[in-house]
Amino acid sequence: MSERRVLGEFLRVRRGRLRPEQVGLSAGVGRRQTPGLRREEVATLAGLSVDYYTRLEQGRDTNPSPAVLDALAGALRLDEDERMHLDDLARAVAVRRAAPELVRQAPRPGLVQLLESVRPTPGLILDQPSNVLAANPEALRLLDGLTDCAAAERNLVRYVFTHPAARWVFEDWDAMTRDCVAHLRTVQGREPDSPALHTVVHGLCSESAEFADLWAHYDVRTKRGATRMFRHRGVGLFALTSEIVTAPDGQRFVVFQAAPGSPDHDAMTLLGMMDDGVPQQRAGADDEKW
């Protein structure tokens, strides 16, 4: 999807999710044919002409000013993450770039070293579309089934949506899926021409109806870490909190940790002591590791 169409899609979805009474407008008499707000209602709320707003939705205007973006953010009741996404989309429309080639990144050597140093804390190195570039053995045990896929095709979001074990590993699988898709939408705003992102999204829209529905819903959220409940066949149910550090090239170092001395930390330590067939090579080594 082109940058212009992505911007228009975001505006259409957002106005479709607002009811007139939510923004101080009357719904009028009779049945409304348009779900949510009409174009002219958004234009009025933002102080824009209907023609100009229509051009934005249709991708025929490529350079909305900061003032226009502020007005649209207010009219559509965007939160901080959604407003940042709108800015990213507008910037991508204004600055057309040649699409880069689809090349899988190599994990940063410094991050690979960190994977070993944080053990027994489970750790992963991800690129922006959540391709798994490396992992330590604890992460492979925590996320049962990650190694079922060839190394060059491993992706955390694809695992969440398509691997049967993921629905059991994540106690709140629904929340995990929503966060994953909202993150990919955020990445799309920053990198709308990313071949890696397109490959992940196109594949998952075909493979998973649940992913396709969430993608169409168009939630936007920046990954900041969260506390999640995990299940493991040898450890049981325990909570870990993710911490995310993003390198300048966009690679994300993700760890799942627990407070020292807590039962959850004990469970994590036990996870690190188990020998269940997970390869013990240095993280990032060829096709044996994520």
mmCIF file of C-alpha atoms in Angstrom:
data_model
loop_
_atom_site.group_PDB
_atom_site.id
_atom_site.type_symbol
_atom_site.label_atom_id
_atom_site.label_comp_id
_atom_site.label_asym_id
_atom_site.label_seq_id
_atom_site.Cartn_x
_atom_site.Cartn_y
_atom_site.Cartn_z
ATOM 1 C CA MET A 1 0.000 0.000 0.000
ATOM 2 C CA SER A 2 1.378 3.444 -0.964
ATOM 3 C CA GLU A 3 2.131 6.128 1.614
ATOM 4 C CA ARG A 4 -0.817 8.214 0.386
ATOM 5 C CA ARG A 5 -3.267 5.337 0.712
ATOM 6 C CA VAL A 6 -2.009 4.508 4.210
ATOM 7 C CA LEU A 7 -2.631 8.095 5.362
ATOM 8 C CA GLY A 8 -6.114 8.061 3.871
ATOM 9 C CA GLU A 9 -6.863 4.673 5.428
ATOM 10 C CA PHE A 10 -5.880 5.923 8.877
ATOM 11 C CA LEU A 11 -8.134 8.981 8.588
ATOM 12 C CA ARG A 12 -11.086 6.898 7.329
ATOM 13 C CA VAL A 13 -10.775 4.297 10.065
ATOM 14 C CA ARG A 14 -10.460 6.913 12.785
ATOM 15 C CA ARG A 15 -13.501 8.910 11.715
ATOM 16 C CA GLY A 16 -15.454 5.665 11.355
ATOM 17 C CA ARG A 17 -14.811 4.894 15.037
ATOM 18 C CA LEU A 18 -16.235 8.166 16.365
ATOM 19 C CA ARG A 19 -19.929 8.820 16.923
ATOM 20 C CA PRO A 20 -21.309 12.353 16.475
ATOM 21 C CA GLU A 21 -22.321 12.625 20.130
ATOM 22 C CA GLN A 22 -18.713 11.869 21.179
ATOM 23 C CA VAL A 23 -17.559 15.103 19.543
ATOM 24 C CA GLY A 24 -20.527 17.287 20.426
ATOM 25 C CA LEU A 25 -22.478 16.885 17.179
ATOM 26 C CA SER A 26 -26.079 15.866 16.648
ATOM 27 C CA ALA A 27 -26.664 12.542 14.935
ATOM 28 C CA GLY A 28 -29.591 14.076 13.084
ATOM 29 C CA VAL A 29 -32.875 12.454 12.164
ATOM 30 C CA GLY A 30 -33.114 9.026 10.552
ATOM 31 C CA ARG A 31 -30.528 6.365 9.894
ATOM 32 C CA ARG A 32 -26.975 7.429 9.075
ATOM 33 C CA GLN A 33 -25.551 5.660 6.030
ATOM 34 C CA THR A 34 -21.957 6.350 7.117
ATOM 35 C CA PRO A 35 -20.573 4.558 10.190
ATOM 36 C CA GLY A 36 -19.014 7.075 12.502
ATOM 37 C CA LEU A 37 -18.433 10.644 11.366
ATOM 38 C CA ARG A 38 -18.978 11.911 7.860
ATOM 39 C CA ARG A 39 -16.166 13.625 5.969
ATOM 40 C CA GLU A 40 -17.904 16.973 6.230
ATOM 41 C CA GLU A 41 -18.225 16.576 9.998
ATOM 42 C CA VAL A 42 -14.502 15.920 10.403
ATOM 43 C CA ALA A 43 -13.742 18.862 8.138
ATOM 44 C CA THR A 44 -15.980 21.143 10.234
ATOM 45 C CA LEU A 45 -14.427 19.993 13.502
ATOM 46 C CA ALA A 46 -10.927 20.546 12.105
ATOM 47 C CA GLY A 47 -11.740 23.885 10.486
ATOM 48 C CA LEU A 48 -10.959 22.570 7.001
ATOM 49 C CA SER A 49 -12.867 22.645 3.749
ATOM 50 C CA VAL A 50 -14.645 19.420 2.843
ATOM 51 C CA ASP A 51 -12.792 19.375 -0.482
ATOM 52 C CA TYR A 52 -9.388 19.626 1.194
ATOM 53 C CA TYR A 53 -10.181 16.914 3.731
ATOM 54 C CA THR A 54 -11.494 14.678 0.932
ATOM 55 C CA ARG A 55 -8.232 15.167 -0.961
ATOM 56 C CA LEU A 56 -6.312 14.043 2.128
ATOM 57 C CA GLU A 57 -8.361 10.844 2.461
ATOM 58 C CA GLN A 58 -8.016 10.118 -1.244
ATOM 59 C CA GLY A 59 -4.268 10.731 -1.259
ATOM 60 C CA ARG A 60 -4.484 13.745 -3.554
ATOM 61 C CA ASP A 61 -2.834 16.133 -1.082
ATOM 62 C CA THR A 62 0.726 15.304 -0.114
ATOM 63 C CA ASN A 63 1.817 18.051 2.267
ATOM 64 C CA PRO A 64 -0.549 18.790 5.183
ATOM 65 C CA SER A 65 0.913 21.456 7.439
ATOM 66 C CA PRO A 66 1.615 20.949 11.160
ATOM 67 C CA ALA A 67 -1.406 23.150 11.888
ATOM 68 C CA VAL A 68 -3.626 20.905 9.775
ATOM 69 C CA LEU A 69 -2.279 17.807 11.507
ATOM 70 C CA ASP A 70 -2.944 19.402 14.903
ATOM 71 C CA ALA A 71 -6.509 20.198 13.846
ATOM 72 C CA LEU A 72 -7.118 16.666 12.561
ATOM 73 C CA ALA A 73 -5.658 15.129 15.723
ATOM 74 C CA GLY A 74 -8.062 17.182 17.807
ATOM 75 C CA ALA A 75 -11.057 16.480 15.602
ATOM 76 C CA LEU A 76 -10.420 12.728 15.606
ATOM 77 C CA ARG A 77 -9.602 12.616 19.345
ATOM 78 C CA LEU A 78 -6.182 11.025 18.762
ATOM 79 C CA ASP A 79 -4.047 10.025 21.727
ATOM 80 C CA GLU A 80 -0.285 10.657 21.885
ATOM 81 C CA ASP A 81 0.739 7.488 20.027
ATOM 82 C CA GLU A 82 -1.914 8.027 17.346
ATOM 83 C CA ARG A 83 -0.861 11.659 16.851
ATOM 84 C CA MET A 84 2.763 10.582 16.412
ATOM 85 C CA HIS A 85 1.578 8.004 13.886
ATOM 86 C CA LEU A 86 -0.324 10.669 11.943
ATOM 87 C CA ASP A 87 2.830 12.823 11.833
ATOM 88 C CA ASP A 88 4.870 9.841 10.607
ATOM 89 C CA LEU A 89 2.364 9.092 7.850
ATOM 90 C CA ALA A 90 2.266 12.696 6.685
ATOM 91 C CA ARG A 91 6.065 12.876 6.654
ATOM 92 C CA ALA A 92 6.269 9.672 4.608
ATOM 93 C CA VAL A 93 3.823 11.066 2.046
ATOM 94 C CA ALA A 94 5.799 14.305 1.706
ATOM 95 C CA VAL A 95 9.189 12.582 1.380
ATOM 96 C CA ARG A 96 8.987 9.818 -1.202
ATOM 97 C CA ARG A 97 11.795 7.291 -0.898
ATOM 98 C CA ALA A 98 12.952 4.479 -3.111
ATOM 99 C CA ALA A 99 11.872 1.167 -1.584
ATOM 100 C CA PRO A 100 14.841 -0.641 -0.017
ATOM 101 C CA GLU A 101 15.638 -4.232 -0.852
ATOM 102 C CA LEU A 102 14.353 -7.015 1.366
ATOM 103 C CA VAL A 103 17.459 -7.871 3.395
ATOM 104 C CA ARG A 104 17.237 -9.481 6.810
ATOM 105 C CA GLN A 105 19.352 -7.598 9.336
ATOM 106 C CA ALA A 106 22.169 -9.254 11.244
ATOM 107 C CA PRO A 107 21.873 -8.835 15.023
ATOM 108 C CA ARG A 108 24.120 -6.158 16.492
ATOM 109 C CA PRO A 109 27.173 -7.850 18.101
ATOM 110 C CA GLY A 110 26.808 -5.810 21.269
ATOM 111 C CA LEU A 111 23.197 -6.890 21.686
ATOM 112 C CA VAL A 112 24.162 -10.519 21.099
ATOM 113 C CA GLN A 113 26.648 -10.243 23.961
ATOM 114 C CA LEU A 114 23.897 -8.831 26.170
ATOM 115 C CA LEU A 115 21.764 -11.915 25.526
ATOM 116 C CA GLU A 116 24.350 -14.000 27.343
ATOM 117 C CA SER A 117 24.976 -11.483 30.114
ATOM 118 C CA VAL A 118 21.312 -11.178 31.149
ATOM 119 C CA ARG A 119 20.770 -14.916 31.628
ATOM 120 C CA PRO A 120 18.692 -16.464 33.152
ATOM 121 C CA THR A 121 16.494 -13.567 32.029
ATOM 122 C CA PRO A 122 14.885 -14.511 28.682
ATOM 123 C CA GLY A 123 16.067 -12.134 25.960
ATOM 124 C CA LEU A 124 15.388 -11.525 22.257
ATOM 125 C CA ILE A 125 16.752 -9.269 19.538
ATOM 126 C CA LEU A 126 14.032 -8.128 17.135
ATOM 127 C CA ASP A 127 13.963 -5.831 14.135
ATOM 128 C CA GLN A 128 11.116 -3.353 13.705
ATOM 129 C CA PRO A 129 8.694 -5.822 12.011
ATOM 130 C CA SER A 130 9.492 -8.270 14.862
ATOM 131 C CA ASN A 131 11.658 -10.692 12.925
ATOM 132 C CA VAL A 132 13.645 -12.558 15.582
ATOM 133 C CA LEU A 133 17.331 -11.969 14.903
ATOM 134 C CA ALA A 134 18.690 -13.778 17.979
ATOM 135 C CA ALA A 135 17.602 -15.187 21.343
ATOM 136 C CA ASN A 136 19.080 -16.833 24.407
ATOM 137 C CA PRO A 137 18.078 -20.365 25.489
ATOM 138 C CA GLU A 138 15.713 -19.076 28.192
ATOM 139 C CA ALA A 139 13.695 -17.167 25.593
ATOM 140 C CA LEU A 140 13.451 -20.286 23.448
ATOM 141 C CA ARG A 141 12.130 -22.250 26.425
ATOM 142 C CA LEU A 142 9.728 -19.478 27.433
ATOM 143 C CA LEU A 143 8.181 -19.183 23.959
ATOM 144 C CA ASP A 144 7.590 -22.828 23.198
ATOM 145 C CA GLY A 145 7.667 -23.594 19.476
ATOM 146 C CA LEU A 146 9.780 -20.675 18.239
ATOM 147 C CA THR A 147 12.346 -23.081 16.805
ATOM 148 C CA ASP A 148 9.753 -24.977 14.755
ATOM 149 C CA CYS A 149 10.249 -22.459 11.940
ATOM 150 C CA ALA A 150 13.395 -22.020 9.832
ATOM 151 C CA ALA A 151 15.710 -19.339 11.220
ATOM 152 C CA ALA A 152 15.354 -17.062 8.186
ATOM 153 C CA GLU A 153 11.552 -17.042 8.528
ATOM 154 C CA ARG A 154 11.129 -16.581 12.282
ATOM 155 C CA ASN A 155 8.955 -13.689 13.356
ATOM 156 C CA LEU A 156 7.470 -13.089 16.808
ATOM 157 C CA VAL A 157 4.122 -11.779 15.538
ATOM 158 C CA ARG A 158 3.734 -14.699 13.146
ATOM 159 C CA TYR A 159 4.485 -17.054 16.044
ATOM 160 C CA VAL A 160 1.822 -15.387 18.201
ATOM 161 C CA PHE A 161 -0.872 -15.669 15.532
ATOM 162 C CA THR A 162 -0.086 -18.939 13.794
ATOM 163 C CA HIS A 163 1.677 -21.307 16.216
ATOM 164 C CA PRO A 164 -0.790 -23.415 18.241
ATOM 165 C CA ALA A 165 1.427 -23.280 21.340
ATOM 166 C CA ALA A 166 1.299 -19.475 21.521
ATOM 167 C CA ARG A 167 -2.356 -19.453 22.595
ATOM 168 C CA TRP A 168 -1.352 -21.541 25.601
ATOM 169 C CA VAL A 169 1.983 -19.842 26.376
ATOM 170 C CA PHE A 170 0.375 -16.383 26.703
ATOM 171 C CA GLU A 171 -2.395 -16.512 29.300
ATOM 172 C CA ASP A 172 -3.923 -13.338 27.834
ATOM 173 C CA TRP A 173 -3.375 -14.200 24.195
ATOM 174 C CA ASP A 174 -5.904 -11.603 23.019
ATOM 175 C CA ALA A 175 -3.997 -8.760 24.676
ATOM 176 C CA MET A 176 -0.745 -9.979 23.162
ATOM 177 C CA THR A 177 -2.248 -10.060 19.669
ATOM 178 C CA ARG A 178 -3.626 -6.537 20.000
ATOM 179 C CA ASP A 179 -0.261 -5.199 21.137
ATOM 180 C CA CYS A 180 1.568 -6.958 18.298
ATOM 181 C CA VAL A 181 -0.688 -5.552 15.584
ATOM 182 C CA ALA A 182 -0.749 -2.053 17.076
ATOM 183 C CA HIS A 183 3.062 -2.113 17.053
ATOM 184 C CA LEU A 184 3.184 -3.110 13.376
ATOM 185 C CA ARG A 185 0.785 -0.285 12.520
ATOM 186 C CA THR A 186 3.117 2.123 14.326
ATOM 187 C CA VAL A 187 6.074 0.780 12.354
ATOM 188 C CA GLN A 188 4.096 1.263 9.149
ATOM 189 C CA GLY A 189 3.797 4.963 9.934
ATOM 190 C CA ARG A 190 7.572 5.301 10.235
ATOM 191 C CA GLU A 191 8.515 2.872 7.451
ATOM 192 C CA PRO A 192 5.566 2.589 5.030
ATOM 193 C CA ASP A 193 7.812 1.345 2.217
ATOM 194 C CA SER A 194 9.553 -1.355 4.279
ATOM 195 C CA PRO A 195 9.672 -4.628 2.309
ATOM 196 C CA ALA A 196 10.193 -6.564 5.548
ATOM 197 C CA LEU A 197 7.052 -5.079 7.085
ATOM 198 C CA HIS A 198 5.054 -5.658 3.899
ATOM 199 C CA THR A 199 6.130 -9.295 3.816
ATOM 200 C CA VAL A 200 5.038 -9.878 7.421
ATOM 201 C CA VAL A 201 1.701 -8.070 7.094
ATOM 202 C CA HIS A 202 0.779 -9.525 3.702
ATOM 203 C CA GLY A 203 1.561 -13.039 4.856
ATOM 204 C CA LEU A 204 -0.354 -12.756 8.113
ATOM 205 C CA CYS A 205 -3.403 -11.190 6.474
ATOM 206 C CA SER A 206 -3.551 -14.338 4.320
ATOM 207 C CA GLU A 207 -2.731 -16.804 7.108
ATOM 208 C CA SER A 208 -4.800 -15.434 9.984
ATOM 209 C CA ALA A 209 -8.321 -13.997 9.878
ATOM 210 C CA GLU A 210 -7.770 -12.736 13.428
ATOM 211 C CA PHE A 211 -4.720 -10.764 12.329
ATOM 212 C CA ALA A 212 -6.587 -9.369 9.300
ATOM 213 C CA ASP A 213 -9.457 -8.173 11.523
ATOM 214 C CA LEU A 214 -7.107 -6.449 13.964
ATOM 215 C CA TRP A 215 -5.102 -4.916 11.116
ATOM 216 C CA ALA A 216 -8.269 -3.414 9.673
ATOM 217 C CA HIS A 217 -9.230 -2.065 13.124
ATOM 218 C CA TYR A 218 -6.092 0.123 12.967
ATOM 219 C CA ASP A 219 -5.013 0.487 16.579
ATOM 220 C CA VAL A 220 -1.683 2.287 17.015
ATOM 221 C CA ARG A 221 0.540 1.834 20.048
ATOM 222 C CA THR A 222 4.261 2.262 20.705
ATOM 223 C CA LYS A 223 5.897 -0.733 22.387
ATOM 224 C CA ARG A 224 6.916 0.234 25.920
ATOM 225 C CA GLY A 225 6.941 -3.106 27.697
ATOM 226 C CA ALA A 226 4.243 -4.848 29.714
ATOM 227 C CA THR A 227 3.700 -7.443 32.422
ATOM 228 C CA ARG A 228 2.404 -10.728 31.024
ATOM 229 C CA MET A 229 1.483 -14.113 32.419
ATOM 230 C CA PHE A 230 3.303 -17.036 30.793
ATOM 231 C CA ARG A 231 2.718 -20.776 30.959
ATOM 232 C CA HIS A 232 5.468 -23.371 30.724
ATOM 233 C CA ARG A 233 5.019 -27.134 30.838
ATOM 234 C CA GLY A 234 7.816 -27.574 33.407
ATOM 235 C CA VAL A 235 7.498 -24.367 35.424
ATOM 236 C CA GLY A 236 3.804 -23.545 35.470
ATOM 237 C CA LEU A 237 2.194 -20.102 35.434
ATOM 238 C CA PHE A 238 4.298 -17.020 36.216
ATOM 239 C CA ALA A 239 4.485 -13.304 35.434
ATOM 240 C CA LEU A 240 7.344 -11.506 33.692
ATOM 241 C CA THR A 241 7.702 -7.852 32.784
ATOM 242 C CA SER A 242 9.242 -6.915 29.447
ATOM 243 C CA GLU A 243 11.772 -4.128 29.068
ATOM 244 C CA ILE A 244 12.587 -2.827 25.590
ATOM 245 C CA VAL A 245 15.709 -0.947 24.485
ATOM 246 C CA THR A 246 15.837 0.275 20.878
ATOM 247 C CA ALA A 247 19.176 0.752 19.092
ATOM 248 C CA PRO A 248 19.754 3.574 16.573
ATOM 249 C CA ASP A 249 19.222 1.171 13.656
ATOM 250 C CA GLY A 250 15.835 0.130 15.029
ATOM 251 C CA GLN A 251 16.829 -3.240 16.451
ATOM 252 C CA ARG A 252 15.056 -3.923 19.754
ATOM 253 C CA PHE A 253 16.609 -5.689 22.716
ATOM 254 C CA VAL A 254 13.728 -7.246 24.679
ATOM 255 C CA VAL A 255 14.079 -8.940 28.046
ATOM 256 C CA PHE A 256 11.411 -10.566 30.242
ATOM 257 C CA GLN A 257 12.338 -10.110 33.889
ATOM 258 C CA ALA A 258 10.996 -10.487 37.432
ATOM 259 C CA ALA A 259 11.809 -8.877 40.780
ATOM 260 C CA PRO A 260 14.652 -10.708 42.597
ATOM 261 C CA GLY A 261 13.383 -12.876 45.430
ATOM 262 C CA SER A 262 9.863 -13.127 44.039
ATOM 263 C CA PRO A 263 8.164 -16.421 43.123
ATOM 264 C CA ASP A 264 8.163 -15.253 39.513
ATOM 265 C CA HIS A 265 11.944 -14.774 39.635
ATOM 266 C CA ASP A 266 12.300 -18.270 41.100
ATOM 267 C CA ALA A 267 10.239 -19.624 38.208
ATOM 268 C CA MET A 268 12.409 -17.767 35.708
ATOM 269 C CA THR A 269 15.561 -19.165 37.340
ATOM 270 C CA LEU A 270 14.119 -22.669 37.142
ATOM 271 C CA LEU A 271 13.411 -22.074 33.457
ATOM 272 C CA GLY A 272 17.107 -21.325 32.950
ATOM 273 C CA MET A 273 18.145 -24.540 34.697
ATOM 274 C CA MET A 274 15.993 -26.826 32.562
ATOM 275 C CA ASP A 275 17.368 -29.035 29.808
ATOM 276 C CA ASP A 276 14.572 -29.681 27.360
ATOM 277 C CA GLY A 277 16.444 -29.983 24.105
ATOM 278 C CA VAL A 278 16.940 -26.267 23.501
ATOM 279 C CA PRO A 279 20.281 -25.749 21.750
ATOM 280 C CA GLN A 280 22.932 -24.201 23.998
ATOM 281 C CA GLN A 281 25.026 -22.506 21.306
ATOM 282 C CA ARG A 282 25.846 -18.840 21.578
ATOM 283 C CA ALA A 283 22.805 -16.723 20.733
ATOM 284 C CA GLY A 284 22.634 -15.729 17.104
ATOM 285 C CA ALA A 285 24.557 -18.729 15.777
ATOM 286 C CA ASP A 286 23.434 -19.676 12.279
ATOM 287 C CA ASP A 287 20.179 -21.629 11.926
ATOM 288 C CA GLU A 288 20.059 -23.131 15.397
ATOM 289 C CA LYS A 289 18.979 -19.933 17.161
ATOM 290 C CA TRP A 290 16.409 -17.201 16.904
#
